[in-house]
Amino acid sequence: MTDSREEIHQAIRQFAQRSAEKLRRQDSLARAVYVFLKTNRHRPDLPQYSPSAVVELPCPTDDSRDILLAASQAFAAIYRPRYRFMKAGVMLVDLVDANRAQLSLLDTPESQARRERSDHLMATLDALNHRMGRGTVTFGRASPKAAWHLRCANRTPRWTTRWDELPRLR
């Protein structure tokens, strides 16, 4: 649990970037971003607050920058100091197939060129992260010792789903 605005914002930004990567991988676009925070409901001695917000995107997108901006706006709208949050999340809402997205009648050649540059930038970003390891190129860097990072030290082996984790006999 933390009440640090900066730590929670870093987590929201990290989750938003990861969700945008997954969105591009499945060749989809999002029309809105949903952000939520939760306090520990099992601690009645602490103040309780579990807000959420949805920010609609101007047009369906898979651009990390647009999704990060929307997630930050939603976070700014719902964050309140003096609460200790234990859970935060980002969900992309109203997904559409990238190949069947409805274009606007108000689109101009400049907006089409901007969309093409964005697609090229995101493809380059994904290619670099694929080649050099996930999280190599990001928008902002999260602190490495943040409490919200996933810890897998006590995870059981995944023998049934991972070939590289099968036990080896000699």
Coordinates of N, CA, C and O in Angstrom, one line a residue:
M1 N 0.8 -1.2 0.0 CA 0.0 0.0 0.0 C 0.9 1.2 0.0 O 1.9 1.3 0.7
T2 N 0.5 2.2 -0.7 CA 1.2 3.5 -0.8 C 0.3 4.7 -1.0 O -0.8 4.5 -1.5
D3 N 0.7 5.8 -0.5 CA 0.0 7.0 -0.7 C 0.8 8.0 -1.6 O 0.5 9.1 -1.7
S4 N 1.9 7.5 -2.1 CA 2.8 8.4 -2.9 C 2.2 8.6 -4.3 O 2.1 7.6 -5.1
R5 N 1.9 9.8 -4.6 CA 1.3 10.1 -5.9 C 2.2 9.7 -7.0 O 1.8 9.2 -8.1
E6 N 3.5 10.0 -6.9 CA 4.5 9.7 -7.9 C 4.6 8.2 -8.2 O 4.6 7.8 -9.4
E7 N 4.6 7.4 -7.2 CA 4.7 5.9 -7.4 C 3.5 5.4 -8.1 O 3.6 4.6 -9.0
I8 N 2.3 5.9 -7.7 CA 1.1 5.4 -8.3 C 1.0 5.9 -9.7 O 0.6 5.1 -10.6
H9 N 1.4 7.1 -10.0 CA 1.4 7.6 -11.4 C 2.4 6.8 -12.2 O 2.0 6.5 -13.4
Q10 N 3.5 6.5 -11.7 CA 4.5 5.6 -12.5 C 3.8 4.3 -12.8 O 4.0 3.8 -14.0
A11 N 3.1 3.7 -11.9 CA 2.5 2.4 -12.1 C 1.4 2.5 -13.2 O 1.4 1.7 -14.1
I12 N 0.6 3.6 -13.1 CA -0.4 3.8 -14.1 C 0.2 4.0 -15.5 O -0.3 3.4 -16.5
R13 N 1.3 4.8 -15.6 CA 2.0 5.0 -16.9 C 2.5 3.7 -17.4 O 2.4 3.4 -18.6
Q14 N 3.1 2.9 -16.5 CA 3.7 1.6 -17.0 C 2.6 0.7 -17.5 O 2.7 0.0 -18.5
F15 N 1.5 0.6 -16.8 CA 0.4 -0.3 -17.2 C -0.2 0.2 -18.5 O -0.6 -0.6 -19.4
A16 N -0.3 1.5 -18.7 CA -0.8 2.1 -20.0 C 0.1 1.8 -21.2 O -0.4 1.4 -22.2
Q17 N 1.4 1.9 -20.9 CA 2.3 1.5 -22.0 C 2.2 0.1 -22.4 O 2.2 -0.3 -23.6
R18 N 2.1 -0.8 -21.4 CA 2.0 -2.2 -21.6 C 0.7 -2.6 -22.4 O 0.7 -3.4 -23.3
S19 N -0.3 -1.9 -22.0 CA -1.6 -2.2 -22.6 C -1.6 -1.7 -24.1 O -2.2 -2.4 -25.0
A20 N -0.9 -0.6 -24.4 CA -0.8 -0.1 -25.7 C 0.0 -1.1 -26.6 O -0.3 -1.4 -27.8
E21 N 1.1 -1.7 -26.0 CA 1.9 -2.7 -26.7 C 1.0 -3.9 -27.1 O 1.0 -4.4 -28.2
K22 N 0.2 -4.4 -26.1 CA -0.7 -5.5 -26.4 C -1.7 -5.2 -27.4 O -2.1 -6.0 -28.2
L23 N -2.2 -4.0 -27.4 CA -3.2 -3.5 -28.3 C -2.6 -3.6 -29.8 O -3.3 -4.1 -30.7
R24 N -1.4 -3.1 -29.9 CA -0.8 -3.1 -31.3 C -0.5 -4.6 -31.7 O -0.7 -4.9 -32.9
R25 N -0.1 -5.4 -30.7 CA 0.2 -6.8 -31.1 C -1.1 -7.5 -31.6 O -1.0 -8.4 -32.5
Q26 N -2.2 -7.2 -31.1 CA -3.5 -7.9 -31.6 C -4.1 -7.1 -32.7 O -5.2 -7.4 -33.1
D27 N -3.5 -6.0 -33.2 CA -3.9 -5.2 -34.3 C -5.3 -4.6 -34.1 O -6.2 -4.8 -34.8
S28 N -5.4 -4.0 -32.9 CA -6.7 -3.3 -32.5 C -6.4 -1.8 -32.2 O -5.3 -1.4 -32.0
L29 N -7.5 -1.1 -32.0 CA -7.5 0.3 -31.6 C -8.4 0.5 -30.5 O -9.5 -0.2 -30.4
A30 N -8.1 1.4 -29.6 CA -9.0 1.7 -28.4 C -9.7 3.0 -28.6 O -9.1 4.0 -29.2
R31 N -10.9 3.1 -28.1 CA -11.6 4.4 -28.2 C -11.6 5.1 -26.8 O -12.0 6.3 -26.8
A32 N -11.3 4.4 -25.8 CA -11.3 5.0 -24.4 C -10.3 4.3 -23.5 O -10.0 3.2 -23.8
V33 N -9.9 5.0 -22.4 CA -9.0 4.5 -21.4 C -9.7 4.6 -20.1 O -10.2 5.6 -19.7
Y34 N -9.7 3.4 -19.4 CA -10.4 3.3 -18.0 C -9.2 3.1 -17.0 O -8.4 2.3 -17.1
V35 N -9.2 4.0 -16.0 CA -8.2 3.9 -14.9 C -8.9 3.8 -13.6 O -9.9 4.4 -13.4
F36 N -8.4 2.9 -12.7 CA -9.0 2.7 -11.4 C -8.0 2.6 -10.3 O -6.8 2.3 -10.6
L37 N -8.4 3.0 -9.1 CA -7.5 2.8 -7.9 C -8.4 2.2 -6.9 O -9.6 2.3 -6.9
K38 N -7.7 1.4 -6.0 CA -8.5 0.8 -4.9 C -7.6 0.8 -3.6 O -6.4 0.6 -3.6
T39 N -8.3 1.1 -2.5 CA -7.7 1.0 -1.2 C -8.0 -0.4 -0.7 O -8.7 -1.2 -1.3
N40 N -7.4 -0.8 0.4 CA -7.5 -2.1 1.0 C -8.9 -2.2 1.8 O -9.0 -1.7 2.9
R41 N -9.8 -2.9 1.2 CA -11.2 -3.0 1.9 C -11.1 -3.8 3.1 O -12.1 -3.8 3.9
H42 N -10.1 -4.6 3.3 CA -9.9 -5.4 4.5 C -9.3 -4.7 5.7 O -9.1 -5.3 6.7
R43 N -9.1 -3.4 5.5 CA -8.5 -2.6 6.5 C -9.5 -1.5 6.8 O -9.4 -0.3 6.4
P44 N -10.6 -1.8 7.6 CA -11.6 -0.7 7.9 C -11.0 0.4 8.8 O -11.7 1.5 8.9
D45 N -9.9 0.2 9.4 CA -9.3 1.3 10.2 C -8.7 2.4 9.3 O -8.4 3.5 9.8
L46 N -8.5 2.1 8.0 CA -8.0 3.1 7.0 C -9.2 3.7 6.2 O -10.1 3.1 6.0
P47 N -9.0 5.0 5.8 CA -10.1 5.6 5.0 C -10.2 4.8 3.6 O -9.2 4.4 3.1
Q48 N -11.4 4.6 3.2 CA -11.7 3.8 2.0 C -12.0 4.8 0.8 O -12.8 5.7 1.0
Y49 N -11.5 4.4 -0.4 CA -11.8 5.2 -1.6 C -11.4 4.4 -2.8 O -10.2 3.9 -2.9
S50 N -12.3 4.1 -3.6 CA -12.0 3.3 -4.8 C -12.6 4.0 -6.1 O -13.7 3.6 -6.6
P51 N -11.9 5.0 -6.6 CA -12.4 5.7 -7.7 C -12.0 5.1 -9.0 O -11.2 4.2 -9.1
S52 N -12.7 5.5 -10.1 CA -12.4 5.1 -11.4 C -12.8 6.2 -12.4 O -13.7 7.1 -12.0
A53 N -12.2 6.3 -13.6 CA -12.5 7.3 -14.5 C -12.3 6.7 -15.9 O -11.4 5.9 -16.1
V54 N -13.1 7.2 -16.9 CA -13.0 6.8 -18.3 C -12.7 8.1 -19.1 O -13.4 9.1 -18.9
V55 N -11.7 8.1 -19.9 CA -11.3 9.2 -20.8 C -11.5 8.7 -22.2 O -10.8 7.8 -22.6
E56 N -12.4 9.4 -22.9 CA -12.6 9.0 -24.3 C -11.4 9.6 -25.2 O -11.0 10.7 -24.9
L57 N -11.0 8.8 -26.1 CA -9.9 9.3 -27.0 C -10.6 10.0 -28.2 O -11.7 9.7 -28.6
P58 N -9.9 11.0 -28.8 CA -10.5 11.8 -29.9 C -10.8 10.9 -31.1 O -11.8 11.1 -31.8
C59 N -10.0 9.9 -31.3 CA -10.2 8.9 -32.4 C -9.6 7.6 -32.0 O -8.7 7.6 -31.1
P60 N -10.1 6.5 -32.5 CA -9.5 5.2 -32.1 C -8.0 5.2 -32.4 O -7.6 5.6 -33.4
T61 N -7.2 4.7 -31.4 CA -5.8 4.7 -31.6 C -5.1 3.6 -30.8 O -5.7 3.0 -29.9
D62 N -3.9 3.3 -31.3 CA -3.0 2.3 -30.6 C -1.7 3.0 -30.2 O -0.7 2.4 -29.8
D63 N -1.6 4.3 -30.3 CA -0.4 5.1 -30.0 C -0.2 5.2 -28.5 O -1.1 5.7 -27.8
S64 N 0.9 4.8 -28.1 CA 1.2 4.8 -26.6 C 1.1 6.3 -26.1 O 0.7 6.4 -24.9
R65 N 1.5 7.2 -26.9 CA 1.5 8.6 -26.4 C 0.1 9.1 -26.1 O -0.2 9.7 -25.0
D66 N -0.9 8.8 -27.0 CA -2.3 9.2 -26.7 C -2.9 8.5 -25.6 O -3.6 9.0 -24.7
I67 N -2.5 7.2 -25.4 CA -3.1 6.4 -24.3 C -2.5 6.8 -23.0 O -3.2 6.9 -22.0
L68 N -1.2 7.2 -23.0 CA -0.5 7.7 -21.8 C -1.1 9.0 -21.3 O -1.4 9.2 -20.2
L69 N -1.4 9.9 -22.3 CA -2.0 11.2 -22.0 C -3.4 11.0 -21.4 O -3.7 11.6 -20.3
A70 N -4.2 10.1 -21.9 CA -5.5 9.8 -21.4 C -5.5 9.2 -20.0 O -6.2 9.6 -19.1
A71 N -4.6 8.3 -19.8 CA -4.4 7.6 -18.5 C -4.0 8.6 -17.5 O -4.5 8.6 -16.3
S72 N -3.1 9.5 -17.8 CA -2.6 10.6 -16.9 C -3.7 11.5 -16.6 O -3.9 12.0 -15.4
Q73 N -4.6 11.9 -17.5 CA -5.7 12.7 -17.3 C -6.7 12.1 -16.3 O -7.2 12.7 -15.4
A74 N -7.0 10.8 -16.5 CA -7.9 10.1 -15.7 C -7.3 10.0 -14.3 O -8.0 10.2 -13.3
F75 N -6.0 9.7 -14.2 CA -5.4 9.6 -12.8 C -5.5 10.9 -12.1 O -5.8 11.0 -10.9
A76 N -5.2 12.0 -12.8 CA -5.3 13.3 -12.2 C -6.7 13.6 -11.7 O -6.9 14.3 -10.6
A77 N -7.7 13.1 -12.4 CA -9.1 13.4 -12.0 C -9.5 12.6 -10.8 O -10.3 13.1 -10.0
I78 N -8.9 11.4 -10.5 CA -9.4 10.6 -9.5 C -8.5 10.5 -8.2 O -9.0 10.1 -7.2
Y79 N -7.3 10.9 -8.4 CA -6.3 10.8 -7.2 C -6.7 11.8 -6.1 O -7.0 12.9 -6.4
R80 N -6.7 11.3 -4.9 CA -6.9 12.1 -3.7 C -5.8 11.8 -2.7 O -5.5 10.6 -2.5
P81 N -5.2 12.8 -2.1 CA -4.1 12.5 -1.1 C -4.8 11.9 0.2 O -6.0 12.0 0.3
R82 N -4.0 11.4 1.0 CA -4.3 10.9 2.3 C -5.0 9.5 2.3 O -5.5 9.0 3.3
Y83 N -5.1 8.9 1.1 CA -5.6 7.5 1.0 C -4.4 6.6 0.6 O -3.5 7.0 -0.2
R84 N -4.3 5.4 1.2 CA -3.3 4.5 0.9 C -3.8 3.4 -0.1 O -4.7 2.6 0.3
F85 N -3.4 3.5 -1.3 CA -3.9 2.6 -2.4 C -3.1 1.4 -2.4 O -1.9 1.4 -2.3
M86 N -3.8 0.2 -2.7 CA -3.1 -1.0 -2.8 C -3.2 -1.6 -4.2 O -2.5 -2.6 -4.6
K87 N -4.1 -1.0 -5.0 CA -4.3 -1.6 -6.4 C -4.6 -0.4 -7.3 O -5.3 0.5 -7.0
A88 N -4.0 -0.5 -8.5 CA -4.3 0.4 -9.6 C -4.3 -0.3 -10.9 O -3.7 -1.4 -11.0
G89 N -5.0 0.2 -11.9 CA -5.0 -0.5 -13.1 C -5.5 0.4 -14.3 O -6.1 1.5 -14.1
V90 N -5.2 -0.1 -15.5 CA -5.6 0.6 -16.7 C -6.2 -0.4 -17.6 O -5.7 -1.5 -17.8
M91 N -7.4 -0.1 -18.2 CA -8.0 -0.9 -19.2 C -8.3 -0.1 -20.4 O -8.7 1.0 -20.3
L92 N -8.2 -0.7 -21.5 CA -8.5 0.0 -22.8 C -9.9 -0.5 -23.1 O -10.2 -1.7 -23.1
V93 N -10.8 0.4 -23.5 CA -12.2 0.2 -23.6 C -12.6 0.4 -25.1 O -12.1 1.3 -25.8
D94 N -13.7 -0.3 -25.5 CA -14.3 -0.1 -26.8 C -13.3 -0.3 -27.9 O -13.0 0.6 -28.7
L95 N -12.8 -1.5 -27.9 CA -11.7 -1.9 -28.9 C -12.4 -2.2 -30.3 O -13.5 -2.7 -30.4
V96 N -11.6 -1.8 -31.3 CA -12.1 -2.0 -32.7 C -10.9 -2.6 -33.5 O -9.7 -2.3 -33.1
D97 N -11.2 -3.3 -34.5 CA -10.2 -3.9 -35.4 C -9.5 -2.7 -36.1 O -10.2 -1.9 -36.7
A98 N -8.2 -2.7 -36.2 CA -7.4 -1.6 -36.8 C -7.7 -1.5 -38.3 O -7.7 -0.5 -38.9
N99 N -8.0 -2.7 -38.9 CA -8.3 -2.7 -40.4 C -9.7 -2.2 -40.7 O -10.0 -2.0 -41.9
R100 N -10.5 -2.1 -39.7 CA -11.9 -1.8 -40.0 C -12.4 -0.5 -39.2 O -13.5 -0.4 -39.0
A101 N -11.4 0.3 -38.8 CA -11.7 1.5 -38.0 C -12.5 2.5 -38.9 O -12.2 2.7 -40.1
Q102 N -13.5 3.1 -38.3 CA -14.3 4.1 -39.0 C -13.5 5.4 -39.0 O -13.1 5.9 -38.0
L103 N -13.3 5.9 -40.2 CA -12.5 7.2 -40.4 C -13.5 8.4 -40.2 O -14.7 8.2 -40.5
S104 N -13.0 9.5 -39.9 CA -13.8 10.7 -39.8 C -13.9 11.4 -41.1 O -13.0 11.4 -41.9
L105 N -15.1 12.0 -41.3 CA -15.3 12.9 -42.5 C -14.4 14.1 -42.4 O -14.2 14.8 -43.4
L106 N -14.0 14.5 -41.2 CA -13.2 15.7 -41.0 C -11.7 15.4 -41.2 O -10.9 16.3 -40.9
D107 N -11.3 14.2 -41.5 CA -9.9 13.9 -41.7 C -9.3 14.7 -42.8 O -10.0 14.9 -43.9
T108 N -8.1 15.2 -42.6 CA -7.4 15.9 -43.6 C -6.1 15.1 -44.0 O -5.8 14.2 -43.3
P109 N -5.5 15.6 -45.1 CA -4.2 14.9 -45.5 C -3.2 15.0 -44.3 O -2.4 14.0 -44.1
E110 N -3.2 16.1 -43.6 CA -2.3 16.2 -42.4 C -2.6 15.2 -41.4 O -1.6 14.6 -40.8
S111 N -3.8 14.9 -41.1 CA -4.2 13.9 -40.0 C -3.8 12.5 -40.5 O -3.4 11.7 -39.7
Q112 N -3.9 12.3 -41.8 CA -3.5 11.0 -42.3 C -2.0 10.8 -42.2 O -1.5 9.7 -41.9
A113 N -1.3 11.9 -42.5 CA 0.2 11.8 -42.5 C 0.6 11.6 -41.0 O 1.6 10.9 -40.7
R114 N -0.1 12.3 -40.1 CA 0.2 12.2 -38.6 C 0.0 10.7 -38.2 O 0.8 10.1 -37.5
R115 N -1.1 10.1 -38.7 CA -1.4 8.7 -38.3 C -0.3 7.8 -38.8 O 0.1 6.9 -38.2
E116 N 0.1 8.0 -40.1 CA 1.2 7.2 -40.7 C 2.5 7.3 -39.9 O 3.2 6.3 -39.7
R117 N 2.9 8.6 -39.5 CA 4.1 8.8 -38.7 C 4.0 8.1 -37.4 O 4.9 7.5 -36.9
S118 N 2.8 8.1 -36.8 CA 2.5 7.5 -35.5 C 2.7 6.0 -35.6 O 3.3 5.3 -34.8
D119 N 2.1 5.4 -36.7 CA 2.2 4.0 -36.9 C 3.7 3.6 -37.1 O 4.1 2.5 -36.5
H120 N 4.4 4.4 -37.8 CA 5.8 4.1 -38.0 C 6.6 4.1 -36.7 O 7.5 3.3 -36.5
L121 N 6.4 5.2 -35.9 CA 7.1 5.3 -34.7 C 6.8 4.1 -33.7 O 7.7 3.6 -33.1
M122 N 5.5 3.8 -33.6 CA 5.1 2.7 -32.7 C 5.7 1.3 -33.2 O 6.1 0.5 -32.4
A123 N 5.7 1.1 -34.5 CA 6.3 -0.1 -35.1 C 7.8 -0.1 -34.8 O 8.4 -1.2 -34.4
T124 N 8.5 1.0 -34.9 CA 9.9 1.0 -34.5 C 10.1 0.8 -33.1 O 11.0 0.0 -32.7
L125 N 9.3 1.4 -32.2 CA 9.4 1.2 -30.8 C 9.2 -0.3 -30.4 O 10.0 -0.9 -29.7
D126 N 8.2 -0.9 -31.0 CA 7.9 -2.3 -30.7 C 9.1 -3.2 -31.3 O 9.4 -4.2 -30.6
A127 N 9.6 -2.9 -32.4 CA 10.7 -3.7 -33.0 C 12.0 -3.6 -32.1 O 12.6 -4.6 -31.8
L128 N 12.3 -2.4 -31.6 CA 13.4 -2.3 -30.7 C 13.2 -3.0 -29.4 O 14.1 -3.7 -28.9
N129 N 12.0 -3.0 -28.8 CA 11.7 -3.7 -27.6 C 11.7 -5.2 -27.8 O 12.1 -5.9 -26.9
H130 N 11.3 -5.6 -29.0 CA 11.3 -7.1 -29.3 C 12.7 -7.6 -29.4 O 13.1 -8.6 -28.9
R131 N 13.6 -6.8 -30.1 CA 15.0 -7.2 -30.3 C 15.8 -7.1 -29.1 O 16.7 -7.9 -28.8
M132 N 15.6 -6.0 -28.3 CA 16.5 -5.8 -27.2 C 16.0 -6.1 -25.8 O 16.6 -5.8 -24.8
G133 N 14.7 -6.5 -25.8 CA 14.1 -6.9 -24.5 C 13.0 -5.9 -24.1 O 13.2 -4.7 -24.4
R134 N 11.9 -6.4 -23.6 CA 10.8 -5.5 -23.2 C 11.2 -4.4 -22.3 O 11.9 -4.7 -21.3
G135 N 10.7 -3.2 -22.5 CA 11.0 -2.1 -21.6 C 12.3 -1.4 -21.9 O 12.7 -0.5 -21.2
T136 N 13.0 -1.8 -23.0 CA 14.2 -1.1 -23.4 C 13.9 0.4 -23.8 O 14.6 1.3 -23.3
V137 N 12.9 0.6 -24.6 CA 12.6 1.9 -25.0 C 11.2 2.2 -24.5 O 10.2 1.5 -24.9
T138 N 11.0 3.2 -23.7 CA 9.7 3.5 -23.1 C 9.6 5.0 -23.0 O 10.5 5.8 -23.3
F139 N 8.4 5.5 -22.7 CA 8.1 6.9 -22.5 C 8.2 7.1 -21.0 O 7.2 6.9 -20.3
G140 N 9.3 7.6 -20.5 CA 9.5 7.7 -19.1 C 10.0 6.5 -18.5 O 9.8 5.4 -19.0
R141 N 10.7 6.6 -17.4 CA 11.3 5.4 -16.8 C 10.8 5.3 -15.3 O 10.8 6.2 -14.6
A142 N 10.3 4.1 -15.0 CA 9.8 3.9 -13.6 C 11.0 3.6 -12.7 O 12.0 3.0 -13.2
S143 N 10.9 3.9 -11.5 CA 12.0 3.6 -10.5 C 12.1 2.1 -10.4 O 11.1 1.4 -10.2
P144 N 13.3 1.6 -10.4 CA 13.5 0.1 -10.4 C 13.1 -0.6 -9.1 O 12.8 -1.7 -9.1
K145 N 13.1 0.2 -8.0 CA 12.8 -0.4 -6.7 C 11.3 -0.1 -6.3 O 11.0 -0.3 -5.1
A146 N 10.5 0.2 -7.2 CA 9.1 0.6 -6.8 C 8.4 -0.6 -6.3 O 8.6 -1.8 -6.7
A147 N 7.5 -0.4 -5.3 CA 6.8 -1.4 -4.6 C 5.8 -2.2 -5.5 O 5.5 -3.3 -5.2
W148 N 5.4 -1.5 -6.6 CA 4.3 -2.1 -7.4 C 4.9 -3.1 -8.4 O 4.1 -3.7 -9.1
H149 N 6.2 -3.2 -8.6 CA 6.7 -4.1 -9.6 C 6.3 -5.6 -9.2 O 6.3 -5.9 -8.1
L150 N 6.1 -6.3 -10.3 CA 5.8 -7.7 -10.1 C 6.9 -8.5 -9.5 O 8.1 -8.4 -10.0
R151 N 6.7 -9.3 -8.5 CA 7.7 -10.1 -7.9 C 7.3 -11.6 -8.0 O 6.2 -12.0 -7.6
C152 N 8.2 -12.3 -8.6 CA 7.9 -13.7 -8.9 C 8.8 -14.7 -8.2 O 9.0 -15.8 -8.6
A153 N 9.4 -14.2 -7.1 CA 10.4 -15.1 -6.4 C 9.8 -16.3 -5.9 O 10.4 -17.4 -5.8
N154 N 8.5 -16.3 -5.4 CA 7.9 -17.5 -4.8 C 6.9 -18.2 -5.7 O 6.1 -18.9 -5.3
R155 N 7.0 -17.9 -7.0 CA 6.1 -18.5 -8.0 C 6.4 -20.0 -8.2 O 7.6 -20.4 -8.2
T156 N 5.4 -20.8 -8.3 CA 5.7 -22.3 -8.5 C 6.1 -22.5 -10.0 O 5.8 -21.7 -10.8
P157 N 6.9 -23.5 -10.2 CA 7.3 -23.8 -11.6 C 6.1 -24.0 -12.5 O 5.1 -24.5 -12.1
R158 N 6.3 -23.6 -13.8 CA 5.2 -23.7 -14.8 C 5.5 -24.8 -15.7 O 5.6 -24.6 -16.9
W159 N 5.7 -26.0 -15.2 CA 6.1 -27.1 -16.0 C 5.1 -27.5 -17.1 O 5.5 -28.0 -18.2
T160 N 3.8 -27.2 -16.9 CA 2.8 -27.6 -17.9 C 2.7 -26.6 -19.0 O 2.0 -27.0 -20.0
T161 N 3.2 -25.4 -18.9 CA 3.0 -24.4 -19.9 C 4.3 -23.9 -20.5 O 4.3 -23.1 -21.4
R162 N 5.5 -24.2 -19.9 CA 6.8 -23.6 -20.3 C 7.8 -24.7 -20.5 O 8.2 -25.4 -19.6
W163 N 8.2 -24.9 -21.8 CA 9.2 -25.9 -22.1 C 10.5 -25.6 -21.3 O 11.2 -26.5 -20.9
D164 N 10.9 -24.4 -21.2 CA 12.2 -24.0 -20.6 C 12.2 -24.2 -19.1 O 13.3 -24.2 -18.4
E165 N 11.0 -24.5 -18.5 CA 11.0 -24.7 -17.0 C 10.8 -26.2 -16.7 O 10.6 -26.5 -15.5
L166 N 10.8 -27.1 -17.7 CA 10.7 -28.5 -17.4 C 11.9 -29.0 -16.6 O 13.1 -28.5 -16.9
P167 N 11.8 -29.8 -15.6 CA 13.0 -30.3 -14.9 C 13.8 -31.2 -15.8 O 13.3 -31.9 -16.7
R168 N 15.1 -31.2 -15.7 CA 16.0 -31.9 -16.5 C 16.7 -33.0 -15.7 O 17.2 -32.7 -14.6
L169 N 16.7 -34.2 -16.2 CA 17.4 -35.3 -15.6 C 18.7 -35.6 -16.3 O 18.8 -35.5 -17.5
R170 N 19.7 -36.1 -15.6 CA 21.0 -36.4 -16.2 C 21.2 -37.9 -16.2 O 20.8 -38.6 -15.4

